[in-house]
């Protein structure tokens, strides 16, 4: 983007913005302060003339939200999206294109992600209808947010910051609205913050909602916390001083030590759930020590245990064995100076940030500032996002229902870089590839799922990491259509297969058929002659000839197996009709007779279409009698090398039947020639069973014709006559029939 971020020079930077930018500069030197200042400037312009319920200018709200986002150490785009988060909802003149043009697609996607769905225009509604409509809209909005979050969790960070500021300024709203928003906060937003591991925000949201929903209890608990405070803080200060002194004696390093705040709502919750008194919960002293490195953690633990007597069974090493959500710390409990127990947590700066900011901290560190390896990071993110059902912390039924619903229709998987891709349930690596990029789908040859090679038809599970293997000259396979799940992929594949020419379809169909015949141990040549395929075509409305049939197979519109079965049926019939019988002569040679008893069945091989008079050889098949091949047939030559014992000498006198033979005629003029050929064939009473004409160059034609002839004499008579025409360049007898 080459935007100039020009701001009118009479504009003054507000103090709050200035303060935020100062913090940002101190946080990281790569922050684009100019761009963020410009985003504020635009937001201020767009929200001009709008006010909040409290009476202050609207822009204070997005700025406060951006500030919370900055405190969470989010990136420039998230800060900008926070500044612009209400623009699409509240400023009808602002178009999405304007946002993407000035700030990029990522910012726009985040702003759209946090924008509420518009409620349908409502006419007169009863109170009940209003409640239902409101609930439906909330559920829909939540679905949309969860989807947006699964794609980019930064959306959720903004949404939570937005909610936090709204809760902080809830006082200016009418009481019924306060109650509704506070309830929603406890139901949806606090559990979501917990889900993302952003505990700091969860606690703030809960305490704010608690204050609104249970004002009496809130007052009671906060007063009791305040009154026990002097005594407690004296004990805490003593402990802190004692530990600090020991650290100095040892020359050990420490970043921070302080008392751990107890959260009012969690005290209240424990009192209600465990039915215990305030003192039993609040009695406990809690300390946290922050150090630089993992080694420092264990050094600190040693020092603490030297200072105070540890309670043996209450030590937990969550560094060696992190909690499933990635939480790491050392936990110990010791007996303090005045005899009361002190809970102590010891962790590094990075561990602390993860404990407080959750997913957000993982994100912050993804540029490699921290040695949390990629796999772990992905694992944690996966855990946070997808394992909803098993989550005991997720107390809200509403959230559970919506999310279970959502995740039962979609599957969320990851690219190796950690981008989230959503797909319909039961999608495969092929769907994934086409979803990421059409070209990746078109050239796909394999896939690794979570590091292991897997078939392309594997159904993907939530949280799988998919790595595609592509080859630039690869093409999609027809059988993908059998298992792909998404409509998008299906239509891409269909489009691709349609685009191939019919010839290629037929070619693929032919290969598929041949493969299937071979699978059954049959010789495809025997079954796939033009005449057999034509018989199949005759039974279908949508196919005229053999090519149509093959193309349909190639397109996947006809099942290969069905056609193979049909052809096997057809060819058996043909055999019966073509059946010739042989007897052994005295010399031990086989000769053909038209009828006889106890004779061997002899068939004419389709590959070379022998006729009486040809030099032929018999091939003894496995279970299908004897096949007659011409001696020049490539198959016969192959048998002569591979299985000479199966070849038997053979003679074949004319038997009164006619046999189809293919001829290929090259000529310079086709119209006149066709007439002449027809005449010759007519005179000799020769039947034509197939004819095809193809123009090769401007004046050259290739004529493929199948004629039914009695024997070699009959055939050579025809060929001589035809070659006598001056237009004819060449005439060739083909092996087999015309097949294309
Ligand atoms: Mn807002």
XYZ file of C-alpha atoms and ligand atoms in Angstrom:
741
model
C 0.000 0.000 0.000
C 1.334 3.375 -0.886
C -1.205 5.442 1.012
C 0.262 8.720 2.220
C -1.670 8.759 5.522
C -2.040 12.533 5.094
C -3.691 14.307 7.970
C -4.832 17.927 7.748
C -2.221 20.075 9.511
C -4.675 21.956 11.698
C -5.540 18.623 13.355
C -4.385 18.124 16.893
C -3.449 14.736 18.305
C -5.684 14.079 21.337
C -3.889 13.359 24.591
C -5.265 9.827 24.966
C -4.079 8.935 21.481
C -0.690 10.465 22.175
C -0.366 8.391 25.351
C -1.318 5.203 23.504
C 1.192 5.835 20.716
C 3.903 6.457 23.326
C 3.228 3.081 24.900
C 3.262 1.471 21.486
C 6.622 3.042 20.621
C 8.071 1.723 23.858
C 6.607 -1.750 23.163
C 8.151 -2.319 19.760
C 10.078 -0.207 17.294
C 8.467 -1.715 14.190
C 5.052 -0.178 14.944
C 3.773 1.985 12.077
C 2.662 4.872 14.261
C 1.861 7.083 11.285
C -0.593 4.545 9.894
C -2.273 4.051 13.275
C -2.552 7.808 13.819
C -4.152 8.090 10.379
C -6.654 5.327 11.254
C -7.666 7.283 14.335
C -7.987 10.450 12.240
C -10.326 8.658 9.799
C -12.370 7.053 12.588
C -12.769 10.469 14.188
C -13.961 11.955 10.876
C -16.414 9.126 10.291
C -17.843 9.169 13.819
C -18.053 12.992 13.825
C -21.330 14.199 15.313
C -21.980 10.846 17.067
C -22.144 10.630 20.846
C -22.240 7.860 23.396
C -25.000 7.465 25.984
C -22.736 9.234 28.493
C -22.670 12.324 26.291
C -19.014 12.141 25.300
C -17.889 12.080 21.663
C -18.170 8.586 20.164
C -14.502 8.382 19.155
C -13.531 7.926 22.822
C -14.930 4.401 22.662
C -12.920 3.022 19.716
C -9.814 4.709 21.118
C -10.344 3.053 24.509
C -10.823 -0.302 22.767
C -7.607 0.221 20.779
C -5.818 1.013 24.038
C -6.907 -2.298 25.571
C -5.696 -4.027 22.398
C -2.332 -2.243 22.665
C -2.035 -3.373 26.294
C -2.451 -6.909 25.014
C 0.502 -6.252 22.674
C -1.395 -6.927 19.499
C -0.099 -5.961 16.049
C -0.726 -2.798 13.994
C -3.616 -4.258 11.970
C -5.485 -5.297 15.111
C -5.012 -1.850 16.655
C -6.293 -0.200 13.477
C -9.264 -2.568 13.251
C -10.039 -1.717 16.886
C -10.054 1.996 16.014
C -12.403 1.299 13.089
C -14.452 -1.483 14.700
C -17.778 0.382 14.837
C -17.455 2.235 11.546
C -19.328 -0.242 9.331
C -22.127 -0.595 11.849
C -22.627 3.041 12.744
C -21.485 5.111 9.751
C -23.711 4.333 6.754
C -21.496 6.354 4.393
C -18.409 4.239 4.936
C -17.998 1.476 2.361
C -16.014 -1.718 3.009
C -13.940 -0.910 -0.099
C -12.782 2.310 1.499
C -11.429 0.395 4.486
C -9.669 -2.222 2.385
C -8.234 0.445 0.107
C -6.858 2.577 2.928
C -5.911 -0.143 5.419
C -5.835 -3.472 3.598
C -7.866 -6.674 3.469
C -6.848 -7.972 6.894
C -8.156 -4.877 8.635
C -11.396 -5.016 6.661
C -11.875 -8.710 7.484
C -11.470 -7.983 11.190
C -13.840 -4.997 11.135
C -16.439 -7.080 9.307
C -15.886 -9.898 11.779
C -16.868 -7.718 14.737
C -19.769 -5.985 12.993
C -23.122 -7.199 14.292
C -25.511 -8.805 11.864
C -28.270 -6.394 11.009
C -31.614 -7.343 12.433
C -34.344 -7.825 9.873
C -36.782 -4.914 9.658
C -39.310 -5.544 12.374
C -42.986 -4.624 12.237
C -45.307 -4.785 15.205
C -44.118 -7.534 17.522
C -45.326 -8.844 20.813
C -42.875 -8.861 23.717
C -42.437 -12.623 23.277
C -41.684 -12.251 19.559
C -39.182 -9.535 20.375
C -37.378 -11.807 22.828
C -37.244 -14.651 20.314
C -35.991 -12.353 17.555
C -33.336 -10.958 19.867
C -32.138 -14.421 20.904
C -31.994 -15.627 17.322
C -29.992 -12.620 16.327
C -27.591 -13.103 19.232
C -27.085 -16.741 18.275
C -26.500 -15.829 14.640
C -24.094 -13.054 15.572
C -22.229 -15.435 17.831
C -22.006 -18.053 15.092
C -20.556 -15.445 12.801
C -18.067 -14.329 15.434
C -16.934 -17.871 16.167
C -16.382 -18.466 12.476
C -14.462 -15.222 12.133
C -12.491 -16.157 15.240
C -11.626 -19.588 13.917
C -10.183 -17.891 10.837
C -8.441 -15.109 12.691
C -8.623 -15.046 16.466
C -7.608 -11.348 16.493
C -11.279 -10.637 15.726
C -12.130 -12.099 19.104
C -9.512 -10.018 20.860
C -11.113 -6.851 19.466
C -14.588 -8.080 20.325
C -13.511 -8.802 23.900
C -11.815 -5.411 24.219
C -14.998 -3.789 22.891
C -17.087 -5.655 25.434
C -14.663 -4.801 28.243
C -14.907 -1.066 27.547
C -18.681 -1.272 27.212
C -18.813 -2.984 30.596
C -16.554 -0.332 32.106
C -18.952 2.378 30.889
C -22.185 0.487 31.501
C -23.362 2.923 34.183
C -24.829 5.410 31.726
C -27.282 2.892 30.251
C -30.820 2.315 31.594
C -30.842 -0.512 34.219
C -32.739 -3.176 32.148
C -30.156 -2.826 29.390
C -27.344 -3.042 31.922
C -28.720 -6.345 33.188
C -29.085 -7.772 29.707
C -25.535 -6.815 28.685
C -24.049 -8.045 31.973
C -25.832 -11.385 31.576
C -24.598 -11.728 28.035
C -21.088 -10.950 29.261
C -21.191 -13.774 31.799
C -22.854 -16.134 29.325
C -20.732 -15.545 26.270
C -17.782 -13.197 26.556
C -16.159 -14.264 29.819
C -16.236 -17.965 28.776
C -14.836 -17.000 25.380
C -12.002 -15.083 27.019
C -11.314 -18.188 29.128
C -11.490 -20.295 25.994
C -8.758 -18.220 24.430
C -6.817 -18.305 27.676
C -7.071 -14.533 28.138
C -7.645 -14.876 31.867
C -6.864 -11.273 32.639
C -9.830 -10.207 30.534
C -12.078 -12.975 31.785
C -11.632 -11.830 35.380
C -12.239 -8.181 34.564
C -15.405 -8.997 32.609
C -16.706 -11.223 35.389
C -16.116 -8.707 38.152
C -17.815 -5.951 36.129
C -20.830 -8.157 35.377
C -20.928 -9.340 38.977
C -21.209 -5.742 40.151
C -24.244 -5.153 37.935
C -26.036 -8.447 38.527
C -25.433 -8.901 42.264
C -24.780 -5.411 43.628
C -25.364 -6.396 47.281
C -22.971 -9.366 47.256
C -20.458 -7.388 45.254
C -20.461 -4.633 47.863
C -20.230 -7.134 50.716
C -17.292 -9.041 49.271
C -15.359 -5.968 48.178
C -15.790 -4.420 51.642
C -14.576 -7.573 53.345
C -11.582 -7.747 51.013
C -10.848 -4.109 51.890
C -11.119 -4.580 55.667
C -8.899 -7.658 55.867
C -6.475 -5.861 53.666
C -4.101 -4.151 56.145
C -3.436 -7.373 58.038
C -2.972 -9.385 54.884
C -0.795 -6.898 53.139
C 1.494 -6.710 56.188
C 1.958 -10.483 56.054
C 2.482 -10.360 52.310
C 5.011 -7.542 52.538
C 6.962 -9.539 55.117
C 7.059 -12.582 52.877
C 8.076 -10.555 49.837
C 10.865 -8.862 51.769
C 12.128 -12.175 53.185
C 12.230 -13.818 49.765
C 13.790 -10.776 48.099
C 16.521 -10.671 50.725
C 17.347 -14.336 50.155
C 17.514 -13.687 46.415
C 20.003 -10.871 46.967
C 22.145 -13.004 49.277
C 22.360 -15.647 46.581
C 22.861 -13.144 43.789
C 19.852 -14.701 42.036
C 17.900 -12.764 39.423
C 14.235 -11.925 39.699
C 12.015 -9.824 37.419
C 9.087 -9.263 39.744
C 7.443 -10.463 42.936
C 3.998 -9.417 44.101
C 0.821 -10.509 45.817
C -1.690 -12.175 43.578
C -5.007 -10.362 43.314
C -8.080 -12.413 44.156
C -11.016 -11.862 41.888
C -14.273 -10.905 43.492
C -16.494 -12.963 41.249
C -14.391 -16.094 41.727
C -14.608 -15.653 45.513
C -18.389 -15.265 45.208
C -18.611 -18.296 42.942
C -16.612 -20.450 45.340
C -18.728 -19.318 48.262
C -21.898 -20.255 46.406
C -20.664 -23.495 44.869
C -18.762 -24.864 47.854
C -21.133 -23.303 50.363
C -18.264 -22.017 52.513
C -17.606 -18.796 54.352
C -15.648 -15.863 52.996
C -12.780 -16.421 55.441
C -12.136 -19.957 54.267
C -11.531 -18.753 50.751
C -9.924 -15.473 51.368
C -7.634 -16.556 54.157
C -4.999 -17.644 51.753
C -1.981 -15.562 50.942
C -0.850 -15.782 47.339
C 2.407 -14.664 45.785
C 3.808 -14.734 42.297
C 7.481 -14.618 41.342
C 8.459 -13.787 37.771
C 11.968 -14.647 36.526
C 13.850 -14.636 33.237
C 14.581 -18.260 32.377
C 13.352 -21.749 33.137
C 16.531 -22.426 35.121
C 15.825 -19.302 37.191
C 12.422 -20.823 38.031
C 14.009 -23.813 39.750
C 16.621 -21.608 41.421
C 13.755 -19.459 42.740
C 11.926 -22.548 43.978
C 15.023 -23.575 45.939
C 15.306 -20.154 47.514
C 11.608 -20.115 48.471
C 11.867 -23.535 50.102
C 14.934 -22.355 51.976
C 13.087 -19.303 53.245
C 9.885 -21.071 54.302
C 8.963 -24.628 55.119
C 7.230 -26.224 52.142
C 4.047 -28.298 52.554
C 5.316 -31.448 50.808
C 2.295 -32.742 48.899
C 1.386 -29.354 47.465
C 4.138 -28.903 44.917
C 3.290 -29.077 41.202
C 5.735 -28.795 38.305
C 3.677 -27.499 35.392
C 6.884 -26.536 33.598
C 8.038 -30.118 33.110
C 4.440 -31.187 32.568
C 2.396 -28.262 31.182
C -1.397 -28.210 31.521
C -3.247 -29.221 28.346
C -3.921 -25.568 27.491
C -0.177 -24.819 27.500
C -0.086 -23.260 30.975
C 3.337 -23.485 32.617
C 4.435 -22.561 36.165
C 5.839 -24.017 39.373
C 3.240 -24.123 42.160
C 4.199 -24.559 45.779
C 2.636 -23.935 49.178
C 4.739 -22.940 52.190
C 4.150 -22.036 55.828
C 4.632 -18.276 56.165
C 6.298 -16.397 59.001
C 3.074 -15.948 61.009
C 2.087 -19.577 60.489
C -0.448 -19.085 57.699
C 0.054 -20.897 54.404
C 1.267 -18.971 51.350
C 0.588 -20.124 47.798
C 3.485 -19.299 45.506
C 3.642 -19.427 41.709
C 6.975 -19.189 39.938
C 7.161 -18.633 36.171
C 9.101 -16.882 33.393
C 7.965 -13.670 31.696
C 6.830 -15.607 28.645
C 4.926 -18.154 30.730
C 3.270 -15.298 32.538
C 2.128 -13.643 29.351
C 0.664 -16.893 28.104
C -1.136 -17.344 31.420
C -2.578 -13.842 31.208
C -3.083 -13.273 27.491
C -3.549 -16.847 26.270
C -3.768 -17.244 22.515
C -2.898 -13.588 22.140
C 0.515 -14.227 23.683
C 1.126 -17.171 21.366
C 0.349 -14.867 18.516
C 2.641 -12.134 19.793
C 5.511 -14.547 19.956
C 4.978 -16.141 16.595
C 7.612 -13.986 14.933
C 10.127 -16.145 16.753
C 10.911 -14.013 19.765
C 10.254 -16.992 21.939
C 11.345 -20.585 21.608
C 7.842 -22.046 21.759
C 8.069 -24.289 18.735
C 5.551 -24.196 15.930
C 3.996 -27.575 16.655
C 3.370 -26.708 20.278
C 1.897 -23.359 19.297
C -0.471 -24.998 16.818
C -1.353 -27.660 19.336
C -2.292 -25.070 21.909
C -4.320 -23.035 19.444
C -6.125 -26.153 18.286
C -6.891 -27.130 21.824
C -8.236 -23.678 22.614
C -10.429 -23.439 19.574
C -11.888 -26.847 19.066
C -12.151 -28.854 22.195
C -15.367 -27.235 23.367
C -17.259 -30.178 24.717
C -14.676 -31.378 27.162
C -14.277 -27.942 28.654
C -15.380 -27.777 32.250
C -14.740 -24.051 32.405
C -17.327 -23.427 29.728
C -20.208 -22.923 32.090
C -22.587 -21.321 29.634
C -25.104 -23.682 28.071
C -25.956 -21.120 25.470
C -22.385 -20.837 24.248
C -21.977 -24.598 24.337
C -25.097 -25.116 22.231
C -24.140 -22.583 19.624
C -20.568 -23.777 19.381
C -21.440 -27.467 19.288
C -23.882 -26.665 16.549
C -21.305 -24.722 14.655
C -18.555 -27.269 14.943
C -20.767 -30.166 13.949
C -21.321 -28.702 10.490
C -17.845 -27.390 9.824
C -14.392 -28.799 10.104
C -11.529 -26.457 10.876
C -8.085 -27.490 9.739
C -4.714 -25.805 9.504
C -2.183 -25.037 6.821
C 1.397 -25.822 7.842
C 1.771 -22.077 8.499
C -1.089 -22.190 10.990
C -3.801 -20.484 8.936
C -7.244 -21.837 9.696
C -9.332 -23.140 6.813
C -12.991 -23.999 7.339
C -14.530 -26.789 5.289
C -17.793 -28.724 5.284
C -17.707 -31.698 7.652
C -16.135 -34.859 6.148
C -14.057 -32.892 3.648
C -10.881 -34.445 2.251
C -7.382 -33.159 1.397
C -8.698 -32.559 -2.140
C -11.370 -30.187 -0.798
C -8.713 -28.509 1.308
C -6.435 -28.018 -1.712
C -9.162 -26.496 -3.884
C -10.255 -24.305 -0.992
C -6.771 -22.849 -0.573
C -6.171 -22.351 -4.288
C -7.628 -23.899 -7.441
C -4.146 -24.473 -8.817
C -3.177 -26.435 -5.701
C -6.175 -28.673 -6.305
C -5.443 -29.130 -9.990
C -1.844 -30.248 -9.423
C -2.407 -32.248 -6.234
C -0.676 -35.630 -6.026
C -0.590 -36.375 -2.297
C -1.090 -35.071 1.227
C 0.409 -35.336 4.674
C -2.004 -35.104 7.578
C -0.308 -34.210 10.871
C 2.995 -35.197 9.303
C 1.905 -38.588 7.929
C 1.166 -39.502 4.326
C -2.554 -40.128 3.954
C -4.868 -41.122 1.076
C -6.495 -38.166 -0.680
C -9.893 -39.561 0.284
C -9.169 -39.310 4.040
C -11.856 -37.434 5.968
C -10.336 -34.504 7.811
C -10.810 -33.886 11.518
C -10.929 -30.623 13.408
C -7.451 -29.319 14.034
C -5.631 -31.494 11.483
C -2.575 -29.910 9.911
C -2.598 -30.518 6.150
C 0.487 -30.355 3.989
C -0.117 -30.694 0.247
C 2.178 -32.356 -2.249
C 1.891 -30.917 -5.735
C 3.489 -31.614 -9.067
C 3.231 -28.974 -11.755
C 2.322 -31.416 -14.533
C -0.220 -33.415 -12.513
C -3.929 -33.342 -13.325
C -7.039 -34.148 -11.269
C -8.171 -37.744 -11.135
C -11.681 -38.790 -12.092
C -12.219 -40.820 -8.933
C -11.881 -37.698 -6.774
C -15.480 -36.982 -7.700
C -16.415 -40.076 -5.708
C -15.298 -38.621 -2.385
C -14.945 -34.842 -2.477
C -17.333 -33.095 -0.143
C -17.585 -29.406 -0.927
C -19.752 -28.096 -3.753
C -16.925 -25.734 -4.633
C -14.473 -28.581 -5.297
C -17.062 -30.627 -7.148
C -17.864 -27.797 -9.524
C -14.165 -27.055 -10.106
C -13.522 -30.718 -10.937
C -16.559 -31.020 -13.191
C -15.567 -27.855 -14.986
C -12.109 -29.254 -15.550
C -13.302 -32.587 -16.899
C -15.851 -30.913 -19.179
C -13.171 -28.724 -20.649
C -11.089 -31.633 -21.842
C -11.966 -32.493 -25.408
C -14.230 -35.381 -26.153
C -11.294 -37.250 -27.636
C -9.438 -37.047 -24.349
C -12.560 -38.140 -22.510
C -12.855 -41.128 -24.809
C -9.172 -41.849 -24.415
C -9.510 -41.854 -20.652
C -12.680 -43.926 -20.914
C -10.839 -46.420 -23.093
C -7.984 -46.646 -20.630
C -10.393 -47.117 -17.735
C -12.184 -49.911 -19.614
C -8.943 -51.609 -20.595
C -7.739 -51.436 -17.017
C -10.957 -52.975 -15.763
C -10.805 -55.837 -18.295
C -7.242 -56.548 -17.317
C -8.313 -56.532 -13.705
C -10.610 -59.454 -14.577
C -7.753 -61.160 -16.433
C -9.384 -60.545 -19.809
C -7.850 -59.244 -23.002
C -9.442 -55.826 -23.596
C -8.904 -56.084 -27.358
C -11.265 -58.990 -27.442
C -14.153 -57.020 -26.027
C -13.643 -53.415 -27.042
C -14.121 -53.529 -30.798
C -16.146 -50.749 -32.374
C -19.045 -53.097 -33.127
C -19.371 -54.173 -29.481
C -19.291 -50.637 -28.220
C -21.789 -49.674 -30.903
C -24.187 -52.245 -29.476
C -23.903 -50.501 -26.108
C -24.510 -47.141 -27.772
C -27.616 -48.536 -29.480
C -29.174 -49.222 -26.110
C -28.673 -45.619 -24.966
C -30.488 -42.418 -25.882
C -27.523 -40.216 -25.069
C -24.847 -42.038 -27.072
C -24.737 -42.504 -30.822
C -21.486 -44.338 -31.302
C -18.553 -46.017 -29.625
C -16.755 -42.723 -28.993
C -19.782 -41.343 -27.159
C -19.823 -44.390 -24.932
C -16.101 -44.125 -24.188
C -16.355 -40.381 -23.558
C -19.178 -40.910 -21.106
C -17.091 -43.430 -19.250
C -14.223 -40.944 -19.305
C -16.492 -38.236 -17.890
C -17.597 -40.527 -15.105
C -21.211 -40.502 -16.313
C -21.171 -44.229 -17.018
C -19.817 -46.769 -14.586
C -16.841 -48.716 -15.919
C -17.952 -51.862 -14.176
C -21.428 -51.765 -15.745
C -20.058 -51.342 -19.257
C -17.532 -54.121 -18.747
C -20.349 -56.466 -17.728
C -22.451 -55.410 -20.709
C -19.563 -55.905 -23.124
C -18.829 -59.345 -21.728
C -22.449 -60.232 -22.420
C -22.344 -58.805 -25.954
C -19.120 -60.514 -26.901
C -20.321 -63.919 -25.790
C -23.305 -63.508 -28.135
C -21.001 -62.465 -30.977
C -18.932 -65.593 -30.461
C -21.932 -67.773 -30.896
C -22.752 -66.036 -34.135
C -19.157 -66.030 -35.414
C -18.587 -69.543 -34.290
C -16.430 -71.616 -36.534
C -15.588 -75.192 -35.830
C -12.429 -77.171 -36.497
C -11.421 -80.768 -36.824
C -8.025 -82.391 -36.892
C -6.855 -83.701 -40.239
C -4.818 -86.850 -40.703
C -1.645 -84.786 -40.977
C -2.333 -83.416 -37.505
C -3.257 -79.977 -38.840
C -6.383 -78.288 -37.816
C -8.808 -77.337 -40.522
C -11.964 -75.430 -40.329
C -15.281 -76.938 -41.063
C -18.590 -75.135 -40.848
C -20.176 -77.769 -38.692
C -19.115 -80.785 -36.748
C -19.354 -82.750 -33.599
C -16.982 -82.574 -30.614
C -15.220 -79.612 -32.117
C -13.102 -76.981 -30.437
C -14.516 -73.470 -30.409
C -12.433 -71.137 -32.508
C -12.691 -67.375 -32.390
C -11.266 -64.737 -34.599
C -9.015 -62.379 -32.608
C -10.258 -58.798 -32.750
C -6.799 -57.297 -32.790
C -5.929 -58.291 -36.338
C -9.223 -59.379 -37.918
C -7.976 -62.359 -39.865
C -10.050 -63.583 -42.795
C -9.999 -66.825 -44.770
C -6.934 -66.930 -46.995
C -4.743 -65.036 -44.550
C -1.621 -66.629 -43.186
C -2.908 -67.352 -39.707
C -1.892 -69.053 -36.517
C -4.047 -70.447 -33.711
C -3.460 -69.447 -30.135
C -4.749 -71.834 -27.462
C -6.302 -69.572 -24.822
C -6.975 -70.373 -21.216
C -10.588 -71.424 -21.310
C -11.790 -69.523 -24.362
C -10.933 -71.979 -27.082
C -8.571 -71.109 -29.909
C -7.977 -67.564 -31.114
C -7.035 -67.057 -34.721
C -4.444 -64.351 -35.357
C -2.750 -63.247 -38.527
C 0.894 -64.306 -38.519
C 1.894 -60.641 -38.857
C -0.230 -59.580 -35.894
C 1.953 -58.047 -33.129
C 0.149 -60.177 -30.544
C 0.859 -63.365 -32.486
C 4.501 -62.333 -32.763
C 4.575 -61.721 -29.023
C 3.056 -65.147 -28.291
C 5.627 -66.750 -30.574
C 8.323 -65.485 -28.251
C 6.581 -65.808 -24.905
C 4.400 -68.907 -25.211
C 5.322 -70.745 -28.452
C 3.862 -73.955 -26.999
C 0.393 -72.457 -27.195
C 0.589 -71.656 -30.927
C -0.751 -74.207 -33.383
C -0.467 -74.180 -37.175
C -3.674 -73.372 -38.910
C -5.324 -73.084 -42.302
C -8.536 -71.301 -43.020
C -10.327 -71.893 -46.289
C -13.326 -69.709 -47.281
C -16.372 -70.883 -45.378
C -19.186 -68.873 -46.942
C -19.257 -66.336 -44.082
C -18.218 -62.708 -44.350
C -15.774 -61.015 -41.978
C -15.246 -57.351 -41.163
C -11.951 -55.775 -42.211
C -10.835 -52.191 -41.705
C -9.287 -50.178 -44.528
C -7.613 -46.800 -44.360
C -7.664 -44.819 -47.612
C -5.740 -41.580 -48.119
C -6.964 -39.456 -51.002
C -6.764 -35.961 -52.425
C -10.444 -35.515 -53.172
C -13.049 -36.981 -50.968
C -16.465 -36.184 -52.443
C -15.991 -37.816 -55.801
C -14.041 -40.688 -54.322
C -16.731 -41.633 -51.823
C -19.161 -41.988 -54.722
C -16.743 -44.216 -56.660
C -15.962 -46.406 -53.655
C -19.665 -46.874 -52.998
C -20.166 -47.973 -56.589
C -17.406 -50.605 -56.435
C -18.656 -51.941 -53.125
C -22.199 -52.046 -54.502
C -21.154 -53.946 -57.641
C -19.352 -56.618 -55.622
C -22.262 -56.781 -53.128
C -19.902 -55.856 -50.299
C -21.477 -54.594 -47.092
C -20.010 -51.501 -45.360
C -20.402 -51.598 -41.584
C -18.585 -48.366 -40.690
C -17.293 -45.347 -42.539
C -15.474 -42.254 -41.332
C -13.995 -39.386 -43.255
C -11.505 -36.936 -41.805
C -9.929 -33.998 -43.618
C -6.205 -33.978 -42.884
C -4.977 -30.950 -44.743
C -6.787 -28.698 -47.146
C -7.217 -31.276 -49.863
C -6.210 -34.538 -48.264
C -8.800 -36.833 -46.750
C -8.459 -39.934 -44.640
C -11.249 -42.434 -45.117
C -11.693 -45.238 -42.630
C -14.041 -47.898 -43.871
C -14.999 -51.312 -42.519
C -16.078 -53.787 -45.161
C -17.442 -57.319 -44.812
C -15.456 -59.686 -47.036
C -15.437 -63.422 -47.713
C -11.707 -63.953 -47.948
C -8.353 -62.499 -48.974
C -9.220 -62.789 -52.644
C -12.383 -60.783 -52.198
C -10.436 -58.219 -50.204
C -7.563 -57.810 -52.639
C -10.045 -57.425 -55.491
C -11.660 -54.489 -53.654
C -8.342 -52.925 -52.711
C -7.052 -53.090 -56.263
C -10.198 -51.498 -57.651
C -10.128 -48.698 -55.133
C -6.427 -48.003 -55.563
C -6.990 -47.663 -59.288
C -8.779 -44.360 -58.792
C -6.411 -41.490 -59.560
C -7.420 -39.609 -56.362
C -6.216 -42.381 -54.101
C -2.774 -41.878 -52.571
C -2.679 -45.076 -50.539
C -4.865 -47.879 -49.255
C -4.002 -49.926 -46.191
C -5.575 -52.908 -44.508
C -5.813 -52.183 -40.806
C -5.200 -54.391 -37.865
C -8.512 -54.713 -36.111
C -11.422 -52.452 -36.853
C -11.869 -48.745 -36.952
C -12.038 -47.683 -33.373
C -11.977 -43.933 -33.482
Mn -17.848 -0.838 20.011
